[in-house]
XYZ file of C-alpha atoms in Angstrom:
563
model
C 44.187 8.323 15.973
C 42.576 11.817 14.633
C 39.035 11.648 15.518
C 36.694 12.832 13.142
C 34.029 15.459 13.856
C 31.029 14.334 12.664
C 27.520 15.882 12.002
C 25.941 13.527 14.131
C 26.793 10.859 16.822
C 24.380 8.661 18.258
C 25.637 6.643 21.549
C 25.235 4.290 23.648
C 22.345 2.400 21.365
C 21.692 -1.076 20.189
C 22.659 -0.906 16.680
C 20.561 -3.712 14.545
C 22.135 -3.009 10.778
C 19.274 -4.363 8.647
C 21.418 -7.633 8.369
C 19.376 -10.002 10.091
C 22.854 -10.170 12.233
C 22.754 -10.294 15.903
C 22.944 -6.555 17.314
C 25.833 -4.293 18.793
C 25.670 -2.284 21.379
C 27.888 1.111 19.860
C 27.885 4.469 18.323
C 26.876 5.522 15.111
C 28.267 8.547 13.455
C 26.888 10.528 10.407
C 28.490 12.865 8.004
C 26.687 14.301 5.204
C 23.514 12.663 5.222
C 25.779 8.885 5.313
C 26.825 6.793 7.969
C 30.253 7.651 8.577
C 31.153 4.922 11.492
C 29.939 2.095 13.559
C 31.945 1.275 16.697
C 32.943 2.289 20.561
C 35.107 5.296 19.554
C 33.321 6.922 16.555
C 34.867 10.567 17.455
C 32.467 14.134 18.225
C 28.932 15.365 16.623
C 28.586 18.514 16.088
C 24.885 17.131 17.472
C 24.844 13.882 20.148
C 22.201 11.937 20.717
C 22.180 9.155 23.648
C 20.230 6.542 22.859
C 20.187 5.446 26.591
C 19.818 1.810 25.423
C 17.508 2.073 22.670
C 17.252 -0.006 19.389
C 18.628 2.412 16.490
C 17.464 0.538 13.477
C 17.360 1.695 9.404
C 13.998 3.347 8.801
C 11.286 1.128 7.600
C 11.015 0.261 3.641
C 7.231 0.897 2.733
C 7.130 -0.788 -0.840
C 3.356 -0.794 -1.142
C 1.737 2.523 -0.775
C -0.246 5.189 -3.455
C 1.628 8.427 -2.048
C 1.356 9.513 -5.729
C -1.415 12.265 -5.865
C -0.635 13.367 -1.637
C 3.040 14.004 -2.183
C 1.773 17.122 -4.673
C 0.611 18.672 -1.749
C 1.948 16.864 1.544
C 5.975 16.381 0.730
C 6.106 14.750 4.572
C 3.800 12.297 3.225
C 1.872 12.069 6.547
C 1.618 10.034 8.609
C 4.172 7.451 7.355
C 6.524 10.271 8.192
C 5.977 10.008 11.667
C 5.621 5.682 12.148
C 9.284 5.084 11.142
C 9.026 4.841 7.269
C 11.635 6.731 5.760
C 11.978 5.482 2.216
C 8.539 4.620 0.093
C 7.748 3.221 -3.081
C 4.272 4.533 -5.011
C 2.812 3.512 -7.842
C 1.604 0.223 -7.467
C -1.124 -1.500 -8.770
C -0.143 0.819 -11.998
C -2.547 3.757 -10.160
C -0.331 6.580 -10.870
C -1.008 10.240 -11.740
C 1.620 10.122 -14.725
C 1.857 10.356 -17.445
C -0.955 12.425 -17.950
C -2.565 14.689 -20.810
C -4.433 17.746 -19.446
C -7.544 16.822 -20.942
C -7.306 12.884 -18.538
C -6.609 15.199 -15.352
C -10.269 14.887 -14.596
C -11.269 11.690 -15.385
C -7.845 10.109 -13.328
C -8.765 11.811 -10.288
C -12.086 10.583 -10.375
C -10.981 6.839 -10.796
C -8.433 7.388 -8.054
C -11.769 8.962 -5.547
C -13.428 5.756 -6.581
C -9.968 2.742 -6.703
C -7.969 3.993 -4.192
C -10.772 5.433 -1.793
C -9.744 9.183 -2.266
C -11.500 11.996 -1.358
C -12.284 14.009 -4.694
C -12.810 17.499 -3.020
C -9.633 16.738 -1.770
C -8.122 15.783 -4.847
C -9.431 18.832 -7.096
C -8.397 21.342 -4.184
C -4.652 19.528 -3.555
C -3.699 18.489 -6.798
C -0.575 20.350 -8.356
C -0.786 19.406 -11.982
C 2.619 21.073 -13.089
C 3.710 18.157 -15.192
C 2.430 15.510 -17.716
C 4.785 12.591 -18.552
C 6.304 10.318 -16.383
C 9.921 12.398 -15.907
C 7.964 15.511 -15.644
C 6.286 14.321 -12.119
C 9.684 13.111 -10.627
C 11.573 16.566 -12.024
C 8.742 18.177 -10.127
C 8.919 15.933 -7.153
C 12.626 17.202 -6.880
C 11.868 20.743 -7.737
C 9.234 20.946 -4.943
C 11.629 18.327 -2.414
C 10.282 15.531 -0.370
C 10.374 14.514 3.167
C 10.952 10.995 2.574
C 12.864 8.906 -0.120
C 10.685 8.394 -2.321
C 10.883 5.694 -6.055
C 8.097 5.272 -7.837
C 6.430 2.739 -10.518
C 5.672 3.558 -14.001
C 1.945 2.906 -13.464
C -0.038 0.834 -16.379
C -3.130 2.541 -16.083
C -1.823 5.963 -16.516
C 0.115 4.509 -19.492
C -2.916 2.917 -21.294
C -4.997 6.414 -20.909
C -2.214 8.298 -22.587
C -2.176 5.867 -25.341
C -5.651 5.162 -25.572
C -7.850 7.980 -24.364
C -11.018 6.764 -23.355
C -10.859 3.471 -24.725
C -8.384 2.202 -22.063
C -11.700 1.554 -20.533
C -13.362 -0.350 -23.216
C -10.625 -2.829 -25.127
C -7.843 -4.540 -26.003
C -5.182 -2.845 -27.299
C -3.632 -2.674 -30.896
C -0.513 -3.601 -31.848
C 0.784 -0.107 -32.578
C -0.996 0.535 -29.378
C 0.651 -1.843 -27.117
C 4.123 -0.696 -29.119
C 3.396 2.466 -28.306
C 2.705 1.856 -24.368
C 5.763 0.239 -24.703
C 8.080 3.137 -25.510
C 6.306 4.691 -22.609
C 7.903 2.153 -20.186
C 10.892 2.168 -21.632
C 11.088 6.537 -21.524
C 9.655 5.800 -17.655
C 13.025 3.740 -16.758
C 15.001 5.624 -18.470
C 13.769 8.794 -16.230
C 14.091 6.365 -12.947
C 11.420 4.491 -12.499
C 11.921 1.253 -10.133
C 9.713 -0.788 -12.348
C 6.075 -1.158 -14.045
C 3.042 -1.750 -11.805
C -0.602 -3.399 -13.055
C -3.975 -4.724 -12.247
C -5.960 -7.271 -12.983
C -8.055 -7.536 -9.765
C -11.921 -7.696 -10.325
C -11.927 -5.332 -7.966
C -10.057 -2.285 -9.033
C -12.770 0.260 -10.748
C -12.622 3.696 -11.527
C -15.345 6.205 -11.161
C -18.813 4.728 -11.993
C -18.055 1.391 -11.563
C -15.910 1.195 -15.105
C -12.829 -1.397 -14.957
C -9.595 0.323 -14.128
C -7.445 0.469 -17.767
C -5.174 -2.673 -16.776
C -7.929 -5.019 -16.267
C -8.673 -4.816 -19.665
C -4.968 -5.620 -20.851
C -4.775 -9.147 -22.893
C -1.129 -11.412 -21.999
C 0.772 -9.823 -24.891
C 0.051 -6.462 -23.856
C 1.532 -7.500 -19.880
C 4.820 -9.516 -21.671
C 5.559 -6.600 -24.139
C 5.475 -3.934 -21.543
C 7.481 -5.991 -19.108
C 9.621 -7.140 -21.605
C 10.182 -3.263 -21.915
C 11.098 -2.751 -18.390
C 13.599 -5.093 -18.288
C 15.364 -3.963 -21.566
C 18.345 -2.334 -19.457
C 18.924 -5.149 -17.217
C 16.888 -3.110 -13.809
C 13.296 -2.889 -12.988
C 11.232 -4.650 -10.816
C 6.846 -5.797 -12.095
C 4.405 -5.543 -9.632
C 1.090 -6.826 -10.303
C -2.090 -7.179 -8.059
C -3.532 -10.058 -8.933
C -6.955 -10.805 -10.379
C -8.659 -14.255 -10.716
C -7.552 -14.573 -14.647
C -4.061 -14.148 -13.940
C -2.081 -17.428 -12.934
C 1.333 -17.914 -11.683
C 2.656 -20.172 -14.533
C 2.231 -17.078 -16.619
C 3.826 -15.116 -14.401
C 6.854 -17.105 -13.414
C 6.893 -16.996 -17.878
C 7.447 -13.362 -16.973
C 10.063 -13.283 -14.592
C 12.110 -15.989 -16.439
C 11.594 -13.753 -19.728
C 12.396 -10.546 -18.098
C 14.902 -12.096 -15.374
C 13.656 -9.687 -13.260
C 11.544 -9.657 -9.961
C 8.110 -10.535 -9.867
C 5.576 -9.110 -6.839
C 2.762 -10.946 -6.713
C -0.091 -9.183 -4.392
C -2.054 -8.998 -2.655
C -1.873 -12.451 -0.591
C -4.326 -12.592 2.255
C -5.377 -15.269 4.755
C -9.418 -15.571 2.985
C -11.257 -17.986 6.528
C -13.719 -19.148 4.044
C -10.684 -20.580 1.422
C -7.960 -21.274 3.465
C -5.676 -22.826 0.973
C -6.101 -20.441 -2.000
C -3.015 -18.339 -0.641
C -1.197 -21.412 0.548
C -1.426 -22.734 -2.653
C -0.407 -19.626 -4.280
C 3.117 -19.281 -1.884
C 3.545 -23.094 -2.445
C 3.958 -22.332 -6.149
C 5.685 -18.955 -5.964
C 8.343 -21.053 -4.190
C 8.702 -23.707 -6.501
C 9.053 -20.957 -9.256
C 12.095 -19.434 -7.078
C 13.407 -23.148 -7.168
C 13.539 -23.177 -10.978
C 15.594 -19.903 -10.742
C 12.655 -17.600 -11.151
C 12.519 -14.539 -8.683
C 9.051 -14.237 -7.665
C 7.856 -12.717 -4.186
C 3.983 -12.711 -2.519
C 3.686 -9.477 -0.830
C 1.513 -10.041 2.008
C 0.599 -8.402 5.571
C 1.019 -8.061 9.113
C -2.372 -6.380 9.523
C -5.798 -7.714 9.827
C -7.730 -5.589 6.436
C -10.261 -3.684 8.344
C -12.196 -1.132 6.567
C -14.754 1.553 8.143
C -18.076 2.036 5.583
C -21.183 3.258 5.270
C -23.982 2.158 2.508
C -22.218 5.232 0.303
C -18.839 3.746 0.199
C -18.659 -0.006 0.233
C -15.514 -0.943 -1.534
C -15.575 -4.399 -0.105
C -18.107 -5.501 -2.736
C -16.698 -3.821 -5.732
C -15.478 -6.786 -7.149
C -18.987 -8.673 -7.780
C -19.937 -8.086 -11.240
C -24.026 -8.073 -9.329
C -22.637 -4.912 -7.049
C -21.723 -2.934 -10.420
C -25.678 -1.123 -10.980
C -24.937 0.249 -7.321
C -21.253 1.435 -8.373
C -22.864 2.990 -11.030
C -25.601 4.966 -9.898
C -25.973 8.804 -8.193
C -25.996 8.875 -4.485
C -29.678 9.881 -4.939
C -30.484 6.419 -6.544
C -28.909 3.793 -3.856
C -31.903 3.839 -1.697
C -33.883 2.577 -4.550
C -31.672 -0.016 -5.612
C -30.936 -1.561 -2.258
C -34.385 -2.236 -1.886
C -34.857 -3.665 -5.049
C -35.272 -7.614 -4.109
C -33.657 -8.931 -7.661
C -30.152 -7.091 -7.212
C -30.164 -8.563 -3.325
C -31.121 -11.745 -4.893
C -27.803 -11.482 -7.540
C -25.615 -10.551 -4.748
C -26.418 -13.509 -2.181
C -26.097 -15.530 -5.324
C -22.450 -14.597 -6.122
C -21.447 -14.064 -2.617
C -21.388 -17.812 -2.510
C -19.416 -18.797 -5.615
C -16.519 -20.523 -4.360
C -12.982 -19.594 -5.224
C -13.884 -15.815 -6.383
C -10.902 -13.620 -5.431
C -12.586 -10.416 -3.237
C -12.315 -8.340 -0.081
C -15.698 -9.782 1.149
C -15.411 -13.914 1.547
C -19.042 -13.526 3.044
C -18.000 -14.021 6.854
C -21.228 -11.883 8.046
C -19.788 -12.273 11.879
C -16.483 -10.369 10.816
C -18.718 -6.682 10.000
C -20.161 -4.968 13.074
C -22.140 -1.968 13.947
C -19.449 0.619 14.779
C -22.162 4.177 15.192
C -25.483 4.345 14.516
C -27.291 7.348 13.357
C -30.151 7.123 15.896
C -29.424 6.913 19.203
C -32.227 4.680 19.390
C -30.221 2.209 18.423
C -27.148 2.290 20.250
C -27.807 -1.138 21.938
C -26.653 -2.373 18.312
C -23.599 -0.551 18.699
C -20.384 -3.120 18.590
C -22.704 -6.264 17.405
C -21.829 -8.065 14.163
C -24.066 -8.399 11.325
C -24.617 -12.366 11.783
C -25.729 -12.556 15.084
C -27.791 -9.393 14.595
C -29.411 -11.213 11.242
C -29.836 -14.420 13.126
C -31.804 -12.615 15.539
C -33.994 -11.043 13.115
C -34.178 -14.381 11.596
C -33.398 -12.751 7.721
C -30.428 -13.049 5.395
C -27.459 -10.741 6.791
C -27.350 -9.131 3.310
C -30.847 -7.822 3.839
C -30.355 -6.907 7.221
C -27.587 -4.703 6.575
C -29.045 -3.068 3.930
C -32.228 -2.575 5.940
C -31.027 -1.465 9.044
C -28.575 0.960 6.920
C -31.249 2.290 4.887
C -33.395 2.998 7.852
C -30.841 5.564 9.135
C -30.789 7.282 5.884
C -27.329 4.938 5.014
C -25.428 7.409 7.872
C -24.802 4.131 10.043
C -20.766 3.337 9.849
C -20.355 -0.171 9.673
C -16.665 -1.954 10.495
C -15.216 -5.267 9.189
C -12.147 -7.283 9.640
C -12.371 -8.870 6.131
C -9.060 -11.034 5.848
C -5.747 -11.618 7.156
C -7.454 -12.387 11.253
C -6.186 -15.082 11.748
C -3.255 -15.139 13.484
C -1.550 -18.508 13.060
C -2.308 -18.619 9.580
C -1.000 -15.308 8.879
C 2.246 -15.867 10.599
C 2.702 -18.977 8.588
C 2.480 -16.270 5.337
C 4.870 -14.008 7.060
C 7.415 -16.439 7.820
C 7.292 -18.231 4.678
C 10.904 -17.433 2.415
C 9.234 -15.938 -0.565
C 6.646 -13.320 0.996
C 7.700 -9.842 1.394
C 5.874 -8.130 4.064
C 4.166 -4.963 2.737
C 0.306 -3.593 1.808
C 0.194 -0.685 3.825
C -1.731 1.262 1.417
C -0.657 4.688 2.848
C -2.128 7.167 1.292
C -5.139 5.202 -0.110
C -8.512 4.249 1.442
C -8.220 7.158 4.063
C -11.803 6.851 4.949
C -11.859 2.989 5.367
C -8.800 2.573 7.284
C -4.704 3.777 8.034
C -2.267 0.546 8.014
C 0.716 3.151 7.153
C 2.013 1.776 10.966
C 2.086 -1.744 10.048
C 6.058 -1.702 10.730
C 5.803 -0.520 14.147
C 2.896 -3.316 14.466
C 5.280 -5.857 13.117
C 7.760 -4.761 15.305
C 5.660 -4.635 18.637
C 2.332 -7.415 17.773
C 4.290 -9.802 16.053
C 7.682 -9.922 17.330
C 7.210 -8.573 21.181
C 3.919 -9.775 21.634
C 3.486 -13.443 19.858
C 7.222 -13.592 19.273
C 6.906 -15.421 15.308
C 10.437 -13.332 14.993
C 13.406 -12.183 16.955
C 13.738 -8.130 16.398
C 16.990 -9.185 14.580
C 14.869 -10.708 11.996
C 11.650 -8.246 11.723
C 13.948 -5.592 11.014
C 15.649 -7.305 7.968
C 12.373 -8.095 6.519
C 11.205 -3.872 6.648
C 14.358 -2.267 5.812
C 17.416 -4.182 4.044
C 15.222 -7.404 2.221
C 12.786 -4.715 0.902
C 15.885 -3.369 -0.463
C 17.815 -6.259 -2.050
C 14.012 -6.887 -3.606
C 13.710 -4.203 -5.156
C 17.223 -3.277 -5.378
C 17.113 -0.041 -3.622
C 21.055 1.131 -3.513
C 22.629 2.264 -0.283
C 19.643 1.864 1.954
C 17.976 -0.608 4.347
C 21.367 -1.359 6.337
C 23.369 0.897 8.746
C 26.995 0.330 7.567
C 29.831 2.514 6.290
C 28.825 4.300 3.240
C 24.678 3.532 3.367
C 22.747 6.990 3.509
C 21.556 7.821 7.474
C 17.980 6.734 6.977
C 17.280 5.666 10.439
C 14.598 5.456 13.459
C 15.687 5.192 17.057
C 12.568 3.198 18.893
C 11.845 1.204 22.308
C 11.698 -2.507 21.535
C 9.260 -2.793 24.604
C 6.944 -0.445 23.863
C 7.321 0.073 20.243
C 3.415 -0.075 18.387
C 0.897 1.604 16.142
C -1.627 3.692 18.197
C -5.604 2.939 17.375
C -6.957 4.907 14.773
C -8.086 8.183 14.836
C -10.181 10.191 12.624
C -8.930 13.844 11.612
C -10.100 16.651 8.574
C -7.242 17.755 7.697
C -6.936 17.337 3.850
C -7.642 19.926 1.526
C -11.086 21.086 1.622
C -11.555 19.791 5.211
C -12.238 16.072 3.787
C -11.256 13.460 6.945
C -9.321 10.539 6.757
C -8.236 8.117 9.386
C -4.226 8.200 10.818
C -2.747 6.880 13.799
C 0.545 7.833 15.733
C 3.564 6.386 16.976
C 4.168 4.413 20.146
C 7.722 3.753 21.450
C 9.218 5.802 18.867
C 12.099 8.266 19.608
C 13.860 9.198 16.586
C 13.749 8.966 12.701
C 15.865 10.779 10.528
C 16.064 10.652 6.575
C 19.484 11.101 5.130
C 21.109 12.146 8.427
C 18.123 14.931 8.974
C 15.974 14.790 11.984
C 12.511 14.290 11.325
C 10.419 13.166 14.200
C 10.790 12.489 17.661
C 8.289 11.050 20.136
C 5.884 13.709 19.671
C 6.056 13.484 16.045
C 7.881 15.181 13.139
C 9.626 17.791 13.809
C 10.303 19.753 10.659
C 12.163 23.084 10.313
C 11.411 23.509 6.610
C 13.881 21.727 5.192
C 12.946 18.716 2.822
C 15.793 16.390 3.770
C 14.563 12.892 1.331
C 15.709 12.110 -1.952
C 13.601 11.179 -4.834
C 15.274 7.531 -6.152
C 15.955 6.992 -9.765
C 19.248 4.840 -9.720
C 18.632 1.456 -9.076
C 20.864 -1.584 -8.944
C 20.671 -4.502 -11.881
């Protein structure tokens, strides 16, 4: 035969196709920005790669992160750009940046400094506000180009501001109101959004402390805007999940819509061990009535980095909300004040409350003091400093913080540590593996690696899967979920969204602390380990020393989805 000659040939690799199926060992060939052929005799690139061996793989499916304000400024959406990811979905949780009126532009950036952990020097330097509804930010997405692939929710928050000014804050919403939020979904799919996103989670708040919009949102308002979605047969609802909202109602959803349903965000809580299993138990037995729900859950223990200033871990206690109200200049005051400490220990230990804290004192440590005087604290948790001290660990950690003028950064490992119990969530049929958070929480911690720590922790380390397996779950289930066309599988046809990697070495780095966002602000990141390769549409982006750009924006920005 006539052999082709292709842009691209990659040989001699270990081709896993995003199947689940066994690997091949072949060569891969790419013309124009698709897989062109799979097999021992694929023809000549104009550019050859040997793969020497290595696992070529579809890039990693990132369905969870909150790209949406970065990807104004940062198309390469770093660092996901550079950990395998190739294809993202933002938006979730309903936090999105449009639609947007001019005169909300503040007050959204704010609430995103305050929800998502977002640096608001950052965010008033960065921000390119050159559009207002929902089809205006992906036009201008396109205009601009993107590094990755990139589909995004039409965000609920964002939706009840534009409809509600200020009084998404404060109340239900009308009838013509939720009508008119409706239209507003329906205008957002019809411009290519993958689906509508919401909170109800006690511990989403904007800037002072206020409830996010969503959380004020009554059931007709959530089954009239999903209803909307679903209205042309596409669209997948995403909802992080507050204490109010219960899975009967939201299997009613999916069976109404007869569309997907992502529950989040399912941790392993040491303190209520079977709240999650109970919640997978019944988000299977709504699958087994025909009803597609998922529980998106993680491969990461949540860690978050703090000081007294910033500690979104007890955001969701109704007794923490005079702190998440108040200046900077009036937290000192407050933390001493022995009725407010006295309200917190009290609803620390309500059972069954749904928060990032379950009051595990031993899993927050000391990570830097401010006084070197005190560096013999250094690496000790809060309980057995407390015990020592022989007070309550609440008021030790608020003493000890306040006498370093709160500067002390304090670490926890809040949820998700234990390993058995968190494989048994990863492995179970209906979770979908996800909750990176890139691009949120930048301060408090980076899980935008959490494929690569999949890949190496879970599968080469404690071997819960075979690579096979892991694989499928990041790139061509994340797909079929949330019907992503043409991606998430190497095969004939499917755009060249790919990374090349080491199964044996293949990891997230630690993290590492760098300024580099506008206006200096710092966030955390961490690199690739074991990586070789990823390209986006047949372009390559990053190698082992990280991207590799030569000005071209190679991703697409998704707005076709399958039914």
């Amino acid at each position: 035969r006539v052999l082709t000659m292709h842009d691209l040939v990659i040989k001699n690799a270990v081709i896993y196709d995003g199947s689940g199926e066994a690997p091949q060992h072949a060569a891969l060939a790419v013309s124009e920005g698709r897989v062109a052929e799979i097999g021992s005799d694929v023809g000549g690139g104009h550019e050859v790669v040997n793969a020497e061996g290595l696992a070529l793989a579809p890039g990693i499916i990132d369905t969870h992160t909150h790209y949406d304000a970065q990807v104004t400024w940062d198309p390469w959406l770093d660092p996901s750009s550079r950990l395998g990811v190739t294809t993202v979905v933002m938006g979730n949780c309903g936090f999105t940046v449009a639609p947007c009126k001019p005169q909300h532009r503040a007050a959204t950036a704010r609430n995103l400094c305050n929800v998502e952990g977002m640096s608001i020097e950052a965010l008033r330097e960065g921000m390119r506000w050159e559009f207002e509804s929902f089809g205006n930010y992906l036009d201008h997405l396109e205009s601009r180009g993107v590094g990755l692939n990139v589909a995004c929710f039409a965000g609920h928050s964002s939706i009840r501001t534009w409809v509600m000014g200020d009084d998404a804050t404060e109340r239900a919403a009308t009838a013509d109101e939720i009508a008119a939020m409706a239209d507003l979904v329906r205008e957002a799919m019809a411009a290519g959004a993958i689906g509508f996103a919401t909170s109800t989670f006690e511990g989403h708040n904007g800037a002072g402390g206020v409830p996010m919009p969503s959380r004020l949102a009554k059931q007709d308002e959530l089954q009239a805007l999903v209803v909307a979605m679903a209205e042309g047969d596409r669209g997948t609802f995403m909802l992080t999940r507050g204490s109010g909202s219960r899975l009967s109602f939201l299997e009613s959803l999916a069976e109404m819509a007869r569309r997907p349903v992502i529950v989040a965000a399912l941790l392993h809580n040491p303190l209520n061990d079977q709240t999650t299993t109970r919640a997978m138990q019944k988000i299977g037995e709504a699958n087994s009535r025909g009803h597609e729900l998922y529980g998106q859950v993680s491969c990461c223990p949540l860690t978050l980095d703090f000081t007294l200033y910033n500690p979104y871990m007890m955001e969701a206690f109704d007794s923490w909300k005079p702190i998440m109200e108040a200046k900077p200049e009036d937290l000192p005051r407050l933390y001493r004040d022995p009725e407010l400490r006295a309200a917190v220990k009290a609803e620390i230990a309500e059972p069954g409350k749904i928060t990032a804290f379950t009051g595990d004192w031993s899993g927050i440590k000391v990570a830097e003091v401010a006084d070197p005087a005190n560096r013999d604290k250094e690496g000790r948790d809060i309980a057995g400093l407390a015990a020592e001290a022989g007070v309550d660990p609440l008021d030790w950690i608020l003493d000890f913080g306040l006498s370093e003028d709160m500067k002390t950064t304090f670490a926890s490992v809040l949820l998700n540590a234990d390993s058995q119990a968190v494989g048994k969530l990863l492995s179970d049929p209906y979770s979908t593996i996800a909750l990176s958070d890139a691009g949120a929480h930048l301060t408090f911690f980076c899980d935008a690696g959490f494929g690569l720590n999949l890949y190496g922790s879970w599968v080469r380390e404690r071997g819960l899967f075979s690579l096979e397996r892991a694989i499928y779950e990041m790139t061509g289930r994340q797909a079929d979920i949330y019907r992503i066309r043409g991606r998430g599988r190497l095969r004939p046809g499917a755009w060249a969204d790919m990374m090349l990697f080491d199964p044996t070495t293949v990891a997230r780095s630690p993290n590492l602390r760098v300024h580099d966002l506008p206006a200096g602000a710092s966030r955390l990141v961490c690199d690739a380990e074991g990586l070789h390769g990823v390209w986006v549409n047949g372009s390559h982006i990053a190698n082992a020393g990280g991207l590799i750009t030569n000005g071209a924006l190679p991703g697409a920005v998704i707005r076709k989805f399958d039914s």
